[in-house]
PDB file of C-alpha atoms in Angstrom:
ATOM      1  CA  UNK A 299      11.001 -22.463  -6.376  1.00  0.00           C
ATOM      2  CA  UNK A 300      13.434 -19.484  -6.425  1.00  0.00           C
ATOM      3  CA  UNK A 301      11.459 -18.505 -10.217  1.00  0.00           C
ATOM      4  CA  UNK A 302       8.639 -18.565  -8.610  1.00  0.00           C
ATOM      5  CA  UNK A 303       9.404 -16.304  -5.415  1.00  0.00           C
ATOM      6  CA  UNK A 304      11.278 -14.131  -8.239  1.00  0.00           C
ATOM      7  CA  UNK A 305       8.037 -13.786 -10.320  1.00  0.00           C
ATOM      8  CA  UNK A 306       5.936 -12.691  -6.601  1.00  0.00           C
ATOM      9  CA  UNK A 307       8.698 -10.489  -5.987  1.00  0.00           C
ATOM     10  CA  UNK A 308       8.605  -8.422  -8.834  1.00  0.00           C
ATOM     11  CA  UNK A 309       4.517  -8.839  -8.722  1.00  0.00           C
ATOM     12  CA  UNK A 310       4.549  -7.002  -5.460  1.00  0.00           C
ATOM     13  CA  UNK A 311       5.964  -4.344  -6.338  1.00  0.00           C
ATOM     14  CA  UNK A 312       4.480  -3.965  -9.829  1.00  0.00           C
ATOM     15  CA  UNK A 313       1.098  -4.259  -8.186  1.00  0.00           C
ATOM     16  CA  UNK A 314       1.662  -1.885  -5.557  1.00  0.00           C
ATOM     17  CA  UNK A 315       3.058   0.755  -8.060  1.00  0.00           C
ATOM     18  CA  UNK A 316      -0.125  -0.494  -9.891  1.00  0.00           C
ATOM     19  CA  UNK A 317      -2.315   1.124  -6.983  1.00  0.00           C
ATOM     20  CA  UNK A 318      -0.281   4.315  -6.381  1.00  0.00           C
ATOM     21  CA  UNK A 319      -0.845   4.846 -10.535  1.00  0.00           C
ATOM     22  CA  UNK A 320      -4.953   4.203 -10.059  1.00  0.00           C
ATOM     23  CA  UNK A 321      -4.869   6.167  -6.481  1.00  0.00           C
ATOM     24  CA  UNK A 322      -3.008   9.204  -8.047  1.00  0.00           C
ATOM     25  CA  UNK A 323      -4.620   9.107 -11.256  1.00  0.00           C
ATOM     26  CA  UNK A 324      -8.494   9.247 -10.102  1.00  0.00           C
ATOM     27  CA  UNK A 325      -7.521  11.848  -7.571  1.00  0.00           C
ATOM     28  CA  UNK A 326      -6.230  13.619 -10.570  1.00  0.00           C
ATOM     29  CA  UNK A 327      -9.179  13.233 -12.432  1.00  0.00           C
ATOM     30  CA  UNK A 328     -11.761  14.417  -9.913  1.00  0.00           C
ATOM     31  CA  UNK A 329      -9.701  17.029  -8.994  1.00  0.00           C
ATOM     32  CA  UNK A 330      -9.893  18.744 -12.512  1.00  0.00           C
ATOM     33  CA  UNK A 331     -13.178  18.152 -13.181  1.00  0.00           C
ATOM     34  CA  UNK A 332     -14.265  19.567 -10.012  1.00  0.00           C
ATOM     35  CA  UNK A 333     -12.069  23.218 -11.347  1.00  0.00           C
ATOM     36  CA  UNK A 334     -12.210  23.333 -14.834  1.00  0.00           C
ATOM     37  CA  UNK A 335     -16.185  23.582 -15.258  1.00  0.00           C
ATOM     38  CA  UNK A 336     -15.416  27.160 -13.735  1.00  0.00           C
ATOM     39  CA  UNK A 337     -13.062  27.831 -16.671  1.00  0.00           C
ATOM     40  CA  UNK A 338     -15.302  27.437 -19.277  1.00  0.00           C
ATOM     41  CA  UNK A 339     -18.228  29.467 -17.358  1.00  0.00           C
ATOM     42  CA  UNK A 340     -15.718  32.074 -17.215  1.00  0.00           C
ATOM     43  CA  UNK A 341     -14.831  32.070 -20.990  1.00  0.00           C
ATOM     44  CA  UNK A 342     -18.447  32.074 -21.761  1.00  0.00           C
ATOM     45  CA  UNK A 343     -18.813  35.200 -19.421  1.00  0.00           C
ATOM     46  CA  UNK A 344     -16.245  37.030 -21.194  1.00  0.00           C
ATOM     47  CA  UNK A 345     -17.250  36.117 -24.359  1.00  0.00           C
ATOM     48  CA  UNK A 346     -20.402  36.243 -24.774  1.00  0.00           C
ATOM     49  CA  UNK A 347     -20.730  35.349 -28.847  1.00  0.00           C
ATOM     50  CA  UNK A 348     -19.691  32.186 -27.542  1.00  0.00           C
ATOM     51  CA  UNK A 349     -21.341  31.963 -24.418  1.00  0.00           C
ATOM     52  CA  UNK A 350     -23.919  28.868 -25.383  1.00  0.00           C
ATOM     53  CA  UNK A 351     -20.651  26.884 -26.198  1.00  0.00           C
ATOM     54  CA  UNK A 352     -18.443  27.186 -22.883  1.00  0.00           C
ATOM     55  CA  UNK A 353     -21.693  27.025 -21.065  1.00  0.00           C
ATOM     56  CA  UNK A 354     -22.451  23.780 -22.456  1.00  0.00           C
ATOM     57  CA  UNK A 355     -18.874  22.526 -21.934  1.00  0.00           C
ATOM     58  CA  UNK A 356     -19.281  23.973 -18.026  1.00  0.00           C
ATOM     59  CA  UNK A 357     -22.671  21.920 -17.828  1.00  0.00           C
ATOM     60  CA  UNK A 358     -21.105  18.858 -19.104  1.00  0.00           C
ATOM     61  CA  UNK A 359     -17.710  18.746 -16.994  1.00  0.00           C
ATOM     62  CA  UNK A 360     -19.451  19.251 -13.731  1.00  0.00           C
ATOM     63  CA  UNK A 361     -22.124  16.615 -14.963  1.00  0.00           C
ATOM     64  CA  UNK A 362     -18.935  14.801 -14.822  1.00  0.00           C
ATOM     65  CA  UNK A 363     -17.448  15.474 -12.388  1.00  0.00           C
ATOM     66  CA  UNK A 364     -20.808  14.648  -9.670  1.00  0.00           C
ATOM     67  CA  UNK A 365     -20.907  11.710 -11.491  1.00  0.00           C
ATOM     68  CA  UNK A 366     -17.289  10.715 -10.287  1.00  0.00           C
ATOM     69  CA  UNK A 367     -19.233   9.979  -6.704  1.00  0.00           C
ATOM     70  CA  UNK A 368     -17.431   7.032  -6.737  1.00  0.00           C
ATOM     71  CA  UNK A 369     -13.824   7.717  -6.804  1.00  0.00           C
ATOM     72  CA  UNK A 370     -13.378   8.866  -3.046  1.00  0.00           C
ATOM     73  CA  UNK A 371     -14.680   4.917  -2.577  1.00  0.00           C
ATOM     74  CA  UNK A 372     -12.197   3.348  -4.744  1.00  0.00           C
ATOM     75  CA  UNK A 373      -9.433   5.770  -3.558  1.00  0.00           C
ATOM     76  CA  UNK A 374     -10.365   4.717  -0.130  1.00  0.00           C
ATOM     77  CA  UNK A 375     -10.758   0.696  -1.356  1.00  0.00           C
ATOM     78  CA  UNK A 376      -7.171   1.228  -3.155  1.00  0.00           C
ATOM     79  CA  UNK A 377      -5.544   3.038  -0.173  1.00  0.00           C
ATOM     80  CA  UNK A 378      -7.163   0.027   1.895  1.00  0.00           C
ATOM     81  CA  UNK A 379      -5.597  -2.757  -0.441  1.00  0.00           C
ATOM     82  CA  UNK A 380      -2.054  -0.879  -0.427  1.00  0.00           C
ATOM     83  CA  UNK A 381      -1.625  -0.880   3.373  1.00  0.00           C
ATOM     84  CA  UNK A 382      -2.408  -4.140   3.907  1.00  0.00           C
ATOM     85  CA  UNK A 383      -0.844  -5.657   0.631  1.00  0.00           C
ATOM     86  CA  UNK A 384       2.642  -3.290   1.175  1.00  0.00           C
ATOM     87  CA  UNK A 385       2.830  -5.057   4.902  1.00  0.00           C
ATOM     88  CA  UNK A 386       4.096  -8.099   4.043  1.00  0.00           C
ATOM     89  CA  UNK A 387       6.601  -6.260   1.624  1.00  0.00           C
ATOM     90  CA  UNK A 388       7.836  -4.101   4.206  1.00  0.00           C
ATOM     91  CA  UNK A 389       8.756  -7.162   5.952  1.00  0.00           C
ATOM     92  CA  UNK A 390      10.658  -8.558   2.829  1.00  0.00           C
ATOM     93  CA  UNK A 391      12.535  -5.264   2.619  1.00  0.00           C
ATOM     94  CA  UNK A 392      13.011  -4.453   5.697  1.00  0.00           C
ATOM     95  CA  UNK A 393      11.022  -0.900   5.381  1.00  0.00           C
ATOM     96  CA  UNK A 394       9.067  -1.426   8.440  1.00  0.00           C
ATOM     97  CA  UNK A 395       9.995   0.240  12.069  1.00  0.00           C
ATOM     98  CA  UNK A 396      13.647  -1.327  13.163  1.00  0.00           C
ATOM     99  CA  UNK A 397      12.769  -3.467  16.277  1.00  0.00           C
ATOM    100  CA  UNK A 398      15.742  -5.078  16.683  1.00  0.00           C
ATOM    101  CA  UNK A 399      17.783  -3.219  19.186  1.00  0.00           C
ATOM    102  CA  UNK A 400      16.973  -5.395  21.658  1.00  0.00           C
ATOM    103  CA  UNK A 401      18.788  -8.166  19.631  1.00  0.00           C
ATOM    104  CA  UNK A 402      21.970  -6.319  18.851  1.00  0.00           C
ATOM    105  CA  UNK A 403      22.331  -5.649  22.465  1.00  0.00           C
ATOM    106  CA  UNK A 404      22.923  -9.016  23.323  1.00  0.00           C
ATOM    107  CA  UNK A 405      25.730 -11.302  23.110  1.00  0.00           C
ATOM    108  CA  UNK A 406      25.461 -13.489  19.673  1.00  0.00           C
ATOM    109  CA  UNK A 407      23.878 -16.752  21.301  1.00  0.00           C
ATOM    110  CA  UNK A 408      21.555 -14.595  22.786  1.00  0.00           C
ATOM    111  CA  UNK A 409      20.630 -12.553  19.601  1.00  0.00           C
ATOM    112  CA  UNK A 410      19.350 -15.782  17.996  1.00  0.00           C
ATOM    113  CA  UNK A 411      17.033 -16.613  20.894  1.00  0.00           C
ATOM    114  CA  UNK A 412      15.725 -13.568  20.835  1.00  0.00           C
ATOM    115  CA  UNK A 413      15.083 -13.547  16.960  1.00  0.00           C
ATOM    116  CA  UNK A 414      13.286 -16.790  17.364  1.00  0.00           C
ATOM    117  CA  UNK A 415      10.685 -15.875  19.639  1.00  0.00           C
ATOM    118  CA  UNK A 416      10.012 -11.871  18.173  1.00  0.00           C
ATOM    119  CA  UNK A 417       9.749 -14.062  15.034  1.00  0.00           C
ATOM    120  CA  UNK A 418       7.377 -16.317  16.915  1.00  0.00           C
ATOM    121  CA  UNK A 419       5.169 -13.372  18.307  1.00  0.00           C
ATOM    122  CA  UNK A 420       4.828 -12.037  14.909  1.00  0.00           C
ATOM    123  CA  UNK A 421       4.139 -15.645  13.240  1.00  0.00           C
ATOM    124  CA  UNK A 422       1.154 -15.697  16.068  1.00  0.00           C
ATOM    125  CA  UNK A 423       0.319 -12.411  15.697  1.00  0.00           C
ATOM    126  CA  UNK A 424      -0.224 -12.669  11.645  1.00  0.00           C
ATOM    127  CA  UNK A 425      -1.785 -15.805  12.190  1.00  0.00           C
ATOM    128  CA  UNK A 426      -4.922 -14.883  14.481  1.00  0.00           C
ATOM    129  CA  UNK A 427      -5.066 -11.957  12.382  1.00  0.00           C
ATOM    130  CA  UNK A 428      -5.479 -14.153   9.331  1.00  0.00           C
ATOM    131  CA  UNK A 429      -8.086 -16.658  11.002  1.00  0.00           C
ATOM    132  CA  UNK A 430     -10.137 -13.977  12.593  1.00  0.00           C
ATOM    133  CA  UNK A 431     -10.358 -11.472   9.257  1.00  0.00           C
ATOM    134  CA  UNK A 432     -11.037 -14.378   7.502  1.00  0.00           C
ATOM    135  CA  UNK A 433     -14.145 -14.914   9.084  1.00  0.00           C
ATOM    136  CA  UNK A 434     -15.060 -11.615   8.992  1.00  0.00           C
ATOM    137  CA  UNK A 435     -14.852 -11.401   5.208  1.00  0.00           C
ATOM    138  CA  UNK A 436     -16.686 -15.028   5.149  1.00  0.00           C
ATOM    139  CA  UNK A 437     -19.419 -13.031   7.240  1.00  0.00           C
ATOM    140  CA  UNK A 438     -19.783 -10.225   4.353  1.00  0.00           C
ATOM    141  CA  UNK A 439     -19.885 -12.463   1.560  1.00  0.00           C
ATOM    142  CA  UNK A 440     -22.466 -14.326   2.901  1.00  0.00           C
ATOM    143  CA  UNK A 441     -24.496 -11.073   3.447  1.00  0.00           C
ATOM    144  CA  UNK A 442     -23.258  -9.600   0.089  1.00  0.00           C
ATOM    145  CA  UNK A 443     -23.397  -6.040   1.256  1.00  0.00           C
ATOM    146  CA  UNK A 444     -22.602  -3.783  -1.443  1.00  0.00           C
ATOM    147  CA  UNK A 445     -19.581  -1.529  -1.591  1.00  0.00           C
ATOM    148  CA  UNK A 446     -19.953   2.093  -0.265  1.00  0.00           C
ATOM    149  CA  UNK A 447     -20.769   3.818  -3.579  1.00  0.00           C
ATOM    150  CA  UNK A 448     -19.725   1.007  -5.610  1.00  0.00           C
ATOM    151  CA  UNK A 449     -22.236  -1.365  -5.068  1.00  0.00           C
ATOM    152  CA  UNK A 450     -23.996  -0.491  -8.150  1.00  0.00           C
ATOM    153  CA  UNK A 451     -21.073  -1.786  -9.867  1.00  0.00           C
ATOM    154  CA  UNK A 452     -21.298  -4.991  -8.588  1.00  0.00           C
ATOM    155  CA  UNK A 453     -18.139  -4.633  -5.964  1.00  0.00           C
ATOM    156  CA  UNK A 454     -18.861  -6.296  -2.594  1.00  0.00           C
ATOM    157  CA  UNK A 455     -18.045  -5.265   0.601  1.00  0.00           C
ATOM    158  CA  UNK A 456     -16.185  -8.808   0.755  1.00  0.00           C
ATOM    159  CA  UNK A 457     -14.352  -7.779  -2.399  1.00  0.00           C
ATOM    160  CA  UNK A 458     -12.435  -4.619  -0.690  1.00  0.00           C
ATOM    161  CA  UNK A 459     -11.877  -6.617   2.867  1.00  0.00           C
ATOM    162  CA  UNK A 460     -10.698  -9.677   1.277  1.00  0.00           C
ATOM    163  CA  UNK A 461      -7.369  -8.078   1.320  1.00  0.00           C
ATOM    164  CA  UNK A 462      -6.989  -7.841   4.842  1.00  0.00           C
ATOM    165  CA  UNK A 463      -6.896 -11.908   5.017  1.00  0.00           C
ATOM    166  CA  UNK A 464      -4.486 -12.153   2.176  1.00  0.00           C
ATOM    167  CA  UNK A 465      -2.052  -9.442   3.365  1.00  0.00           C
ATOM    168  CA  UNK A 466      -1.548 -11.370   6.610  1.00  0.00           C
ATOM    169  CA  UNK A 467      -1.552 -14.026   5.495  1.00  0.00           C
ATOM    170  CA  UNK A 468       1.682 -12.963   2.896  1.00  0.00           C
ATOM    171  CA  UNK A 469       3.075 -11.404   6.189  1.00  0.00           C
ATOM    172  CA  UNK A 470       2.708 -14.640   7.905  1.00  0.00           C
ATOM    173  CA  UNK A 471       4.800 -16.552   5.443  1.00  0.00           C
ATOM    174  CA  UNK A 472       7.355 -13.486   4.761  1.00  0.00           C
ATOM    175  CA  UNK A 473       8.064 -14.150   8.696  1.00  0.00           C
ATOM    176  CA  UNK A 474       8.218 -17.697   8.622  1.00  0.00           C
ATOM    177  CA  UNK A 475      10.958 -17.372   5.519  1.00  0.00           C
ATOM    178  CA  UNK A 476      12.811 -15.145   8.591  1.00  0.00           C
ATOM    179  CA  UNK A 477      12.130 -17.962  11.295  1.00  0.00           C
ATOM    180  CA  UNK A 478      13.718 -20.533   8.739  1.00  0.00           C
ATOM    181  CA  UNK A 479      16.703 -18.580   7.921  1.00  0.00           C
ATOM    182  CA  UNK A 480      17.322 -17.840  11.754  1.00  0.00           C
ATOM    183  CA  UNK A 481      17.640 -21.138  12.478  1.00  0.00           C
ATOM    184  CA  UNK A 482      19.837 -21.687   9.487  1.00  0.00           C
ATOM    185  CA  UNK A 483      21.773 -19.313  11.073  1.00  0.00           C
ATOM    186  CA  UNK A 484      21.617 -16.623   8.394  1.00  0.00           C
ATOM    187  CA  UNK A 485      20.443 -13.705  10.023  1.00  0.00           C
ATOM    188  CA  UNK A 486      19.957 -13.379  14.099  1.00  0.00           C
ATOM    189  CA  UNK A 487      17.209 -10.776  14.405  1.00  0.00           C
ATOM    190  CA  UNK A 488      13.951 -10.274  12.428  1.00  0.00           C
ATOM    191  CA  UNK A 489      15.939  -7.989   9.692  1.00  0.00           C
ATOM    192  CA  UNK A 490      13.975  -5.043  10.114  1.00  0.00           C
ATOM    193  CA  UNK A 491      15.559  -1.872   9.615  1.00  0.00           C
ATOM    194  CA  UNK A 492      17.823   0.043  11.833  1.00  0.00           C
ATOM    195  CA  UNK A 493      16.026   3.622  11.350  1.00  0.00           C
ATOM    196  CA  UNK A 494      19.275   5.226  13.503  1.00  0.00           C
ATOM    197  CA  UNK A 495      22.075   3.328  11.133  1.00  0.00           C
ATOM    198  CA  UNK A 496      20.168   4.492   8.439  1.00  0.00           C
ATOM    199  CA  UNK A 497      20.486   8.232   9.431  1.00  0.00           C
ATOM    200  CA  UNK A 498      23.935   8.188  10.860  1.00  0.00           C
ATOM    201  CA  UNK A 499      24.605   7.019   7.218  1.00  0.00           C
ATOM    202  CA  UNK A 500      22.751   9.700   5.725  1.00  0.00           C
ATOM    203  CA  UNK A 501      24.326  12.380   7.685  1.00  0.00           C
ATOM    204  CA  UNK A 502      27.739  11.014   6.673  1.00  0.00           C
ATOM    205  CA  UNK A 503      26.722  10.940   3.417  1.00  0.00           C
ATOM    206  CA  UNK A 504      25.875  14.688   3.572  1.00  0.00           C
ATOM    207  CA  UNK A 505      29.111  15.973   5.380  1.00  0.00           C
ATOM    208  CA  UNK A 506      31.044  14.183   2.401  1.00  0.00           C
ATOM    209  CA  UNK A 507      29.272  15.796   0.195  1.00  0.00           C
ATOM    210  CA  UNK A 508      29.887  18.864   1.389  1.00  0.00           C
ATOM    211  CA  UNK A 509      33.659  18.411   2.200  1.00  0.00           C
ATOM    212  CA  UNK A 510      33.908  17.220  -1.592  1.00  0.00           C
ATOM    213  CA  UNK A 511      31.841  18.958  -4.004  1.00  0.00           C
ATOM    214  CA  UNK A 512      31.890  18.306  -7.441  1.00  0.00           C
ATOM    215  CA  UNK A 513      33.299  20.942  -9.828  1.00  0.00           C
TER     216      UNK A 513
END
């Protein structure tokens, strides 16, 4: 069980570097094509023994580049899939917004109580998010609505929403691992992040640095 939670682990985050890579790169892409055409029109202005050449190249890079119609879609699908797919490991790593102050500012018994029913809230929240999305995507595949510029390439509209579903449903089981561990009594609050820990030790961080610099 632990190889297998290893394996997920390490697919997260290779699958969510996966769709910063595709985001970035096809932003990239579109956004060259769209300036160099003016390049070559350029050269072929200044040189004009060679004109019919950079012309042509011109002609064919913006040919190129309008018919790239599609990446602001599958930026938009990727950017989509990365939200809801990086929620549930924000919640593993504790990068979401700290929300356990409440928790720390009460006595230890107290903490745990707490912890169990913020876990609780979440567990419900993920959970009606989960039933309710899926039915929506159910909805769309049984319409099978193409994709916003993609649908000529056979994606679905069910295909991009599926995610939302799936992400909630991950988020729903990264909370119930923290609802199990609370009452093992291995944590007390949801394990969130502390955003003002975090920048106290930052700032102490940077006043040692500058009281020691290195030679």
């Amino acid at each position: 069980m632990n190889a297998i939670r290893r394996v997920w682990d390490h697919f997260e985050e290779a699958f969510i570097a996966f769709l910063l890579g595709t985001m970035t790169l096809v932003t990239f892409v579109y956004v060259i094509l769209n300036n160099l055409y003016t390049v070559f029109y350029s050269l072929g202005d200044n040189w004009p023994a060679a004109s019919d050449l950079f012309f042509a190249i011109g002609d064919s890079v913006i040919e190129m580049a309008q018919a790239m119609t599609w990446s602001i879609a599958l930026t938009k699908a990727l950017f989509a899939w990365l939200i809801f797919f990086g929620l549930a490991y924000g919640v593993r790593t504790a990068g979401h917004i700290g929300v356990d102050a409440l928790v720390k500012l009460a006595k230890k018994p107290t903490q745990r109580i707490i912890g169990l029913i913020a876990c609780l809230c979440c567990l419900g929240y993920a959970g009606l998010i989960s039933v309710a999305s899926f039915d929506w995507v159910r909805t769309l595949l049984t319409a099978g609505i193409g994709a916003e510029d993609l649908g000529h390439y056979g994606i679905k509209q069910w295909h991009i929403t599926l995610i939302v579903p799936f992400g909630y449903a991950m988020v729903f089981i990264r909370f119930l691992e923290i609802f199990v561990r609370i009452l093992r009594n291995q944590q007390t609050g949801l394990g969130l992040a502390d955003e003002a820990a975090e920048a106290m030790k930052l700032t102490e961080h940077d006043d040692a640095s500058k009281k020691d610099p290195k030679p």
